[in-house]
CSV table of C-alpha atoms and ligand atoms in Angstrom, one decimal:
chain,number,residue,atom,x,y,z
A,67,MET,CA,45.4,4.8,-30.3
A,68,GLU,CA,44.7,1.1,-29.5
A,69,LEU,CA,44.2,-1.3,-32.4
A,70,LYS,CA,40.6,-1.8,-31.4
A,71,GLU,CA,39.9,1.9,-31.6
A,72,MET,CA,41.7,2.1,-34.9
A,73,LEU,CA,39.6,-0.7,-36.4
A,74,LEU,CA,36.5,1.1,-35.3
A,75,ASN,CA,37.5,4.6,-36.4
A,76,LEU,CA,40.2,4.9,-39.1
A,77,LYS,CA,39.7,4.7,-42.9
A,78,ILE,CA,43.0,2.9,-43.7
A,79,ILE,CA,45.2,0.5,-41.7
A,80,MET,CA,48.4,-0.9,-43.2
A,81,PHE,CA,50.1,-4.0,-41.8
A,82,GLY,CA,53.8,-4.4,-42.6
A,83,GLY,CA,57.0,-6.0,-41.4
A,84,LYS,CA,59.7,-8.5,-42.2
A,85,GLY,CA,58.9,-11.6,-44.3
A,86,GLY,CA,56.9,-14.4,-42.7
A,87,VAL,CA,56.2,-12.7,-39.3
A,88,GLY,CA,52.4,-12.8,-39.6
A,89,LYS,CA,51.4,-9.7,-41.6
A,90,THR,CA,48.7,-11.5,-43.6
A,91,THR,CA,47.4,-13.3,-40.6
A,92,CYS,CA,47.1,-10.1,-38.6
A,93,ALA,CA,45.6,-8.2,-41.5
A,94,SER,CA,42.9,-10.8,-42.3
A,95,SER,CA,42.1,-11.4,-38.6
A,96,SER,CA,41.7,-7.7,-38.1
A,97,ALA,CA,39.6,-7.4,-41.2
A,98,ILE,CA,37.2,-10.1,-40.0
A,99,TRP,CA,36.9,-8.4,-36.6
A,100,ALA,CA,36.2,-5.0,-38.2
A,101,ALA,CA,33.6,-6.5,-40.6
A,102,GLU,CA,31.9,-8.1,-37.7
A,103,HIS,CA,31.8,-4.8,-35.9
A,104,SER,CA,29.7,-3.3,-38.7
A,105,ARG,CA,32.4,-1.7,-40.7
A,106,ASN,CA,32.2,-2.3,-44.4
A,107,THR,CA,35.8,-3.5,-44.9
A,108,LEU,CA,38.0,-4.1,-47.9
A,109,ILE,CA,41.2,-6.0,-47.4
A,110,ILE,CA,43.8,-5.6,-50.1
A,111,SER,CA,47.0,-7.5,-50.6
A,112,THR,CA,49.7,-5.5,-52.3
A,113,ASP,CA,52.3,-8.2,-52.0
A,114,PRO,CA,52.9,-9.7,-55.5
A,115,ALA,CA,53.4,-13.1,-53.7
A,116,HIS,CA,49.8,-13.1,-52.5
A,117,SER,CA,48.6,-15.3,-49.7
A,118,LEU,CA,45.5,-13.4,-48.7
A,119,GLY,CA,43.3,-16.0,-50.4
A,120,ASP,CA,45.1,-18.8,-48.7
A,121,SER,CA,44.7,-17.1,-45.3
A,122,LEU,CA,41.0,-16.6,-45.9
A,123,GLY,CA,40.6,-20.1,-47.3
A,124,MET,CA,39.3,-19.2,-50.7
A,125,ASP,CA,40.4,-18.4,-54.3
A,126,LEU,CA,40.6,-14.7,-55.0
A,127,PRO,CA,40.5,-13.8,-58.7
A,128,PRO,CA,43.4,-11.5,-59.4
A,129,GLY,CA,42.6,-7.9,-59.5
A,130,GLU,CA,38.9,-8.3,-58.6
A,131,PRO,CA,37.3,-7.3,-55.3
A,132,THR,CA,35.6,-10.4,-54.0
A,133,PRO,CA,33.0,-10.5,-51.2
A,134,ILE,CA,33.9,-13.2,-48.6
A,135,PRO,CA,31.1,-15.7,-48.3
A,136,GLY,CA,29.7,-16.1,-44.8
A,137,ILE,CA,31.1,-12.8,-43.6
A,138,ASN,CA,29.0,-9.7,-44.0
A,139,ASN,CA,30.8,-6.5,-44.9
A,140,LEU,CA,34.1,-8.1,-45.9
A,141,THR,CA,35.6,-7.9,-49.4
A,142,ALA,CA,39.1,-9.0,-50.4
A,143,LEU,CA,41.3,-8.1,-53.2
A,144,GLU,CA,44.7,-9.3,-54.4
A,145,ILE,CA,46.0,-6.7,-56.8
A,146,ASP,CA,47.4,-7.9,-60.0
A,147,PRO,CA,50.7,-6.0,-60.8
A,148,LYS,CA,50.8,-7.4,-64.4
A,149,LYS,CA,47.4,-6.0,-65.1
A,150,ASN,CA,48.4,-2.7,-63.7
A,151,LEU,CA,51.6,-2.5,-65.6
A,152,ALA,CA,49.8,-3.3,-68.8
A,153,GLU,CA,47.3,-0.5,-68.0
A,154,TYR,CA,50.2,1.9,-67.6
A,155,LYS,CA,52.2,0.6,-70.5
A,156,GLY,CA,54.1,3.3,-72.3
A,157,LEU,CA,54.2,5.4,-69.2
A,158,THR,CA,57.3,3.9,-67.8
A,159,ASN,CA,59.1,4.5,-71.0
A,160,VAL,CA,57.8,7.8,-72.1
A,161,ASN,CA,59.4,8.6,-75.5
A,162,PRO,CA,59.6,12.3,-76.5
A,163,MET,CA,60.3,11.0,-80.1
A,164,GLU,CA,56.9,9.3,-80.2
A,165,GLY,CA,55.5,9.4,-83.6
A,166,MET,CA,58.7,9.9,-85.5
A,167,ASP,CA,59.6,6.7,-87.2
A,168,MET,CA,63.0,7.7,-88.4
A,169,PRO,CA,65.6,5.4,-86.9
A,170,GLY,CA,69.1,6.8,-87.1
A,171,LEU,CA,68.1,10.1,-88.5
A,172,MET,CA,69.1,12.1,-85.5
A,173,GLU,CA,72.3,10.3,-84.6
A,174,GLY,CA,75.2,12.6,-83.9
A,175,ILE,CA,72.9,15.4,-82.7
A,176,PRO,CA,74.2,16.3,-79.2
A,177,MET,CA,70.7,16.2,-77.7
A,178,MET,CA,70.4,12.6,-78.6
A,179,GLU,CA,72.3,11.4,-75.5
A,180,ASP,CA,69.9,13.2,-73.2
A,181,LEU,CA,67.0,11.7,-75.0
A,182,GLN,CA,68.4,8.2,-74.7
A,183,ASP,CA,68.8,8.9,-71.1
A,184,LEU,CA,65.3,10.1,-70.8
A,185,THR,CA,63.6,7.3,-72.6
A,186,SER,CA,65.3,4.7,-70.5
A,187,MET,CA,64.5,6.3,-67.2
A,188,ASN,CA,62.4,4.3,-64.9
A,189,PRO,CA,61.8,6.1,-61.6
A,190,PRO,CA,62.6,3.8,-58.7
A,191,GLY,CA,59.7,1.9,-57.3
A,192,ILE,CA,57.5,2.7,-60.2
A,193,ASP,CA,55.9,-0.8,-60.5
A,194,GLU,CA,55.0,-0.9,-56.9
A,195,ALA,CA,53.7,2.6,-57.3
A,196,PHE,CA,51.4,1.5,-60.1
A,197,ALA,CA,50.1,-1.4,-58.0
A,198,LEU,CA,49.4,0.9,-55.1
A,199,LEU,CA,48.0,3.6,-57.4
A,200,LYS,CA,45.5,1.2,-58.7
A,201,VAL,CA,44.5,0.6,-55.2
A,202,LEU,CA,44.3,4.3,-54.4
A,203,GLU,CA,42.1,4.7,-57.5
A,204,ILE,CA,39.7,2.1,-56.1
A,205,ILE,CA,39.7,3.8,-52.7
A,206,GLU,CA,39.1,7.3,-54.1
A,207,THR,CA,36.5,6.4,-56.6
A,208,GLU,CA,34.0,3.7,-56.8
A,209,HIS,CA,33.6,2.3,-53.3
A,210,ASP,CA,31.8,3.0,-50.1
A,211,TYR,CA,34.0,1.0,-47.8
A,212,ASP,CA,34.4,2.3,-44.3
A,213,LEU,CA,37.8,0.8,-43.8
A,214,VAL,CA,40.5,-0.4,-46.1
A,215,ILE,CA,43.1,-2.7,-44.7
A,216,PHE,CA,46.4,-3.3,-46.5
A,217,ASP,CA,48.4,-6.5,-46.3
A,218,THR,CA,51.7,-5.2,-47.6
A,219,ALA,CA,54.8,-6.9,-49.0
A,220,PRO,CA,57.7,-7.6,-46.7
A,221,THR,CA,59.6,-4.6,-45.4
A,222,GLY,CA,61.5,-2.7,-48.0
A,223,HIS,CA,59.8,-0.6,-50.4
A,224,THR,CA,56.2,-0.5,-49.4
A,225,LEU,CA,56.2,3.2,-49.0
A,226,ARG,CA,58.9,4.2,-51.4
A,227,PHE,CA,56.2,5.3,-53.9
A,228,LEU,CA,55.4,8.2,-51.5
A,229,SER,CA,58.6,9.9,-52.6
A,230,LEU,CA,57.7,9.5,-56.2
A,231,PRO,CA,56.1,12.9,-56.7
A,232,GLU,CA,59.5,14.6,-56.3
A,233,THR,CA,61.1,12.1,-58.6
A,234,LEU,CA,58.4,12.6,-61.1
A,235,SER,CA,58.6,16.4,-60.9
A,236,GLY,CA,62.2,16.2,-62.0
A,237,TRP,CA,61.2,13.8,-64.7
A,238,ILE,CA,58.3,15.8,-66.0
A,239,GLY,CA,60.4,18.9,-66.0
A,240,LYS,CA,63.1,17.3,-68.0
A,241,LEU,CA,60.6,15.8,-70.4
A,242,LEU,CA,58.9,19.2,-70.8
A,243,LYS,CA,62.2,21.0,-71.6
A,244,MET,CA,63.1,18.4,-74.1
A,245,ARG,CA,59.7,18.8,-75.7
A,246,LEU,CA,60.2,22.5,-76.0
A,247,LYS,CA,63.6,22.2,-77.5
A,248,LEU,CA,62.5,19.5,-79.9
A,249,GLY,CA,59.1,21.0,-80.6
A,250,SER,CA,60.1,22.9,-83.8
A,251,ILE,CA,62.3,20.2,-85.2
A,252,MET,CA,59.7,17.6,-84.5
A,253,GLY,CA,57.0,19.7,-86.2
A,254,LEU,CA,59.2,20.0,-89.3
A,255,MET,CA,60.2,16.4,-89.4
A,256,LYS,CA,56.6,15.3,-88.9
A,257,SER,CA,55.4,17.4,-91.8
A,258,LEU,CA,58.2,16.1,-94.0
A,259,PHE,CA,58.1,12.4,-93.2
A,260,SER,CA,54.7,11.4,-91.8
A,261,SER,CA,51.8,11.1,-94.1
A,262,ASN,CA,49.0,11.0,-91.6
A,263,GLU,CA,48.5,12.9,-88.4
A,264,LYS,CA,49.7,10.8,-85.5
A,265,GLU,CA,47.7,10.5,-82.3
A,266,LYS,CA,48.5,13.2,-79.8
A,267,ASP,CA,51.0,11.9,-77.2
A,268,ASN,CA,49.4,12.5,-73.7
A,269,SER,CA,52.2,11.1,-71.6
A,270,LEU,CA,52.8,14.4,-69.9
A,271,GLU,CA,49.2,14.6,-68.8
A,272,VAL,CA,49.3,11.0,-67.5
A,273,LEU,CA,52.4,11.8,-65.5
A,274,GLU,CA,50.9,14.9,-64.0
A,275,ARG,CA,47.8,12.9,-63.0
A,276,LEU,CA,50.0,10.2,-61.5
A,277,LYS,CA,51.9,12.8,-59.5
A,278,ASN,CA,48.7,14.4,-58.2
A,279,SER,CA,47.1,11.2,-57.1
A,280,ILE,CA,50.2,10.3,-55.2
A,281,ILE,CA,50.2,13.7,-53.5
A,282,ASN,CA,46.5,13.1,-52.6
A,283,ALA,CA,47.3,9.7,-51.3
A,284,ARG,CA,50.1,11.1,-49.2
A,285,GLU,CA,47.7,13.5,-47.6
A,286,ASP,CA,45.5,10.6,-46.5
A,287,LEU,CA,48.3,8.3,-45.5
A,288,THR,CA,50.0,10.9,-43.3
A,289,ASN,CA,46.8,11.9,-41.4
A,290,PRO,CA,46.6,10.1,-38.1
A,291,LEU,CA,42.8,10.5,-38.1
A,292,LYS,CA,42.6,8.5,-41.3
A,293,ASN,CA,45.5,6.1,-41.4
A,294,SER,CA,47.8,4.1,-39.2
A,295,PHE,CA,50.6,1.6,-40.0
A,296,VAL,CA,50.8,-1.4,-37.8
A,297,VAL,CA,54.2,-3.1,-37.6
A,298,VAL,CA,54.3,-6.8,-37.1
A,299,MET,CA,57.4,-8.5,-35.7
A,300,ILE,CA,58.7,-11.6,-34.0
A,301,PRO,CA,60.9,-11.4,-30.9
A,302,GLU,CA,64.3,-12.0,-32.6
A,303,GLU,CA,67.3,-9.8,-32.9
A,304,MET,CA,67.2,-9.4,-36.7
A,305,ALA,CA,63.5,-8.5,-36.5
A,306,ILE,CA,64.4,-5.8,-33.9
A,307,SER,CA,66.9,-4.2,-36.3
A,308,GLU,CA,64.6,-4.5,-39.2
A,309,THR,CA,61.7,-3.0,-37.3
A,310,GLY,CA,63.9,-0.1,-36.3
A,311,ARG,CA,64.7,0.6,-40.0
A,312,LEU,CA,61.0,0.3,-40.9
A,313,LEU,CA,60.0,2.8,-38.2
A,314,ASN,CA,62.7,5.2,-39.5
A,315,GLU,CA,61.3,5.0,-42.9
A,316,LEU,CA,57.8,5.5,-41.8
A,317,TYR,CA,58.9,8.4,-39.7
A,318,LYS,CA,60.6,9.9,-42.7
A,319,PHE,CA,57.4,9.8,-44.7
A,320,ASN,CA,55.3,11.0,-41.7
A,321,ILE,CA,53.2,7.8,-41.6
A,322,PRO,CA,51.5,7.4,-38.2
A,323,VAL,CA,52.5,4.3,-36.3
A,324,SER,CA,51.2,3.6,-32.8
A,325,ASN,CA,51.0,-0.2,-32.5
A,326,ILE,CA,53.6,-3.0,-32.9
A,327,ILE,CA,52.5,-6.6,-32.8
A,328,ILE,CA,55.0,-9.1,-31.4
A,329,ASN,CA,53.9,-12.4,-32.8
A,330,GLN,CA,54.7,-16.1,-32.2
A,331,LEU,CA,55.6,-15.9,-28.6
A,332,TYR,CA,56.3,-19.1,-26.7
A,333,GLN,CA,54.1,-19.1,-23.6
A,334,THR,CA,55.7,-19.2,-20.1
A,335,GLU,CA,53.0,-21.4,-18.6
A,336,GLU,CA,53.4,-24.2,-21.0
A,337,GLU,CA,55.6,-27.3,-20.3
A,338,LEU,CA,58.3,-27.1,-22.9
A,339,CYS,CA,61.0,-29.4,-24.2
A,340,ASP,CA,64.6,-28.3,-24.0
A,341,PHE,CA,64.6,-27.0,-27.5
A,342,CYS,CA,61.5,-24.9,-27.0
A,343,LYS,CA,62.7,-23.7,-23.6
A,344,ALA,CA,65.9,-22.4,-25.3
A,345,ARG,CA,63.8,-20.6,-27.9
A,346,ARG,CA,61.5,-19.2,-25.2
A,347,ASN,CA,64.6,-17.8,-23.3
A,348,MET,CA,65.9,-16.3,-26.5
A,349,GLN,CA,62.5,-14.7,-27.1
A,350,HIS,CA,62.4,-13.5,-23.5
A,351,ARG,CA,65.8,-11.7,-23.8
A,352,ASN,CA,64.7,-10.0,-27.0
A,353,LEU,CA,61.3,-9.1,-25.6
A,354,LEU,CA,63.0,-7.1,-22.8
A,355,ASN,CA,64.9,-5.2,-25.5
A,356,ILE,CA,61.7,-4.7,-27.5
A,357,TYR,CA,60.0,-3.2,-24.5
A,358,LYS,CA,62.9,-0.9,-23.8
A,359,ILE,CA,63.3,0.3,-27.3
A,360,PHE,CA,59.8,0.5,-28.7
A,361,LYS,CA,57.7,1.1,-25.7
A,362,GLU,CA,59.8,3.0,-23.2
A,363,ASN,CA,61.9,5.0,-25.7
A,364,LEU,CA,59.4,5.4,-28.6
A,365,GLY,CA,56.1,5.2,-26.8
A,366,LYS,CA,54.6,2.5,-29.0
A,367,ILE,CA,51.7,0.2,-27.9
A,368,LEU,CA,52.9,-3.4,-27.9
A,369,ILE,CA,50.5,-6.3,-28.6
A,370,GLU,CA,51.7,-9.8,-27.7
A,371,ILE,CA,50.4,-12.8,-29.6
A,372,PRO,CA,51.2,-16.4,-28.6
A,373,LEU,CA,52.6,-19.0,-30.9
A,374,PHE,CA,49.7,-21.3,-31.8
A,375,ARG,CA,50.1,-25.0,-32.2
A,376,GLU,CA,48.6,-24.9,-35.7
A,377,GLU,CA,48.9,-22.4,-38.5
A,378,ILE,CA,46.3,-19.7,-38.5
A,379,ARG,CA,44.0,-20.1,-41.4
A,380,GLU,CA,40.4,-19.6,-42.2
A,381,TYR,CA,37.6,-18.1,-40.2
A,382,ASP,CA,37.7,-20.0,-36.9
A,383,ARG,CA,41.4,-19.6,-36.3
A,384,LEU,CA,41.5,-16.1,-37.5
A,385,LYS,CA,38.7,-15.3,-35.2
A,386,GLU,CA,40.6,-16.9,-32.3
A,387,PHE,CA,43.7,-14.9,-33.3
A,388,SER,CA,41.7,-11.6,-33.2
A,389,GLU,CA,41.0,-12.2,-29.5
A,390,TYR,CA,44.7,-11.6,-28.9
A,391,LEU,CA,44.9,-8.7,-31.2
A,392,ILE,CA,42.0,-6.9,-29.6
A,393,LYS,CA,42.2,-7.3,-25.9
B,435,ATP,N1,51.0,-16.7,-33.8
B,435,ATP,C1,51.1,-17.7,-34.7
B,435,ATP,N2,51.1,-19.0,-34.3
B,435,ATP,C2,51.2,-20.0,-35.2
B,435,ATP,N3,51.4,-19.8,-36.5
B,435,ATP,C3,51.3,-18.5,-37.0
B,435,ATP,C4,51.2,-17.4,-36.1
B,435,ATP,N4,51.2,-16.2,-36.8
B,435,ATP,C5,51.3,-16.6,-38.1
B,435,ATP,N5,51.4,-17.9,-38.2
B,435,ATP,C6,51.6,-18.7,-39.4
B,435,ATP,O1,52.9,-18.4,-40.0
B,435,ATP,C7,52.8,-18.4,-41.4
B,435,ATP,C8,53.2,-17.0,-41.9
B,435,ATP,O2,52.2,-16.1,-41.6
B,435,ATP,P1,51.8,-14.9,-42.6
B,435,ATP,O3,51.5,-15.5,-43.9
B,435,ATP,O4,50.7,-14.2,-41.9
B,435,ATP,O5,53.1,-14.1,-42.6
B,435,ATP,P2,53.5,-12.8,-43.5
B,435,ATP,O6,54.3,-11.9,-42.7
B,435,ATP,O7,52.3,-12.3,-44.2
B,435,ATP,O8,54.4,-13.6,-44.6
B,435,ATP,P3,54.9,-13.0,-46.0
B,435,ATP,O9,56.1,-12.0,-45.6
B,435,ATP,O10,55.4,-14.2,-46.7
B,435,ATP,O11,53.8,-12.3,-46.6
B,435,ATP,C9,51.4,-18.7,-41.8
B,435,ATP,O12,51.3,-20.1,-42.0
B,435,ATP,C10,50.6,-18.4,-40.5
B,435,ATP,O13,49.5,-19.3,-40.4
B,436,MG,MG1,51.8,-12.1,-46.3
């Protein structure tokens, strides 16, 4: 599916790739295009080092969906990981001993080591997961956006949260077993040592909910009629290897990818200095490889974007940029 069709039909589009290649630019330019084609669009930056506001030329209050003045149908959101972590505080360090203020009391009991292990466990990628979950919550509940565009953090762990349900299952299972083993002791201890009834610990429920919303999100994200991941790259060798790894990861998680954007290309028709000629030749060599690997072998649609003289910021330039994105 061409990017244009995707912008007109899909519910979610994610832009990702190596650092500095133009993800934010492609995401905001696409978002403007979609908004101007009557799709109520929300663009979300999940990169903790946000630059979405800079790209759109305005301040975005952290964690708050903000309508973009002058563009109908466009809302932008930079998610605030700190806020999200605070919201889920206590969840990353679930303590089955909750409510038993008796330090040292259970030392020497064999189960203690397990417990220590359990309380210090942080599933990998959990903070990114919370950030994205916050976003998924927004998507699933309060909104009536037609299209949600993600400007993701540089390659790496963007989608690692998708494997979290399995990790969490193990985690929840372990926690549950521990609870059962400890149940009677805890009951006894509590009745002996604690004067007032402590609040019920609901960490298990929260974990279950977390797991289920990731499973739901996974359903949406792996459905090619709903979501597509657009890879952004530049024509350099390192970017080719990194794009290969990213595609592998996306494939592993069943995330649909049909378009790859090759950004910042020196133009052949331009008069260039020696330095720029050398760079253009380097790009050209890599471009041949990119066509062979990603188009011929993997059947991806390639979108070429020229290197502009100026940085691409704010409405007019983003608009001009979108003419290359949507041919
Ligand atoms: N085709 C282009 N021509 C000229 N400048 C460009 C082009 N594409 C992007 N830029 C500029 O390059 C810089 C980096 O772009 P952008 O912020 O979109 O990259 P990114 O991949 O989101 O970076 P990060 O990994 O830091 O989030 C920006 O200043 C942007 O304006
Ligand atoms: Mg960016």
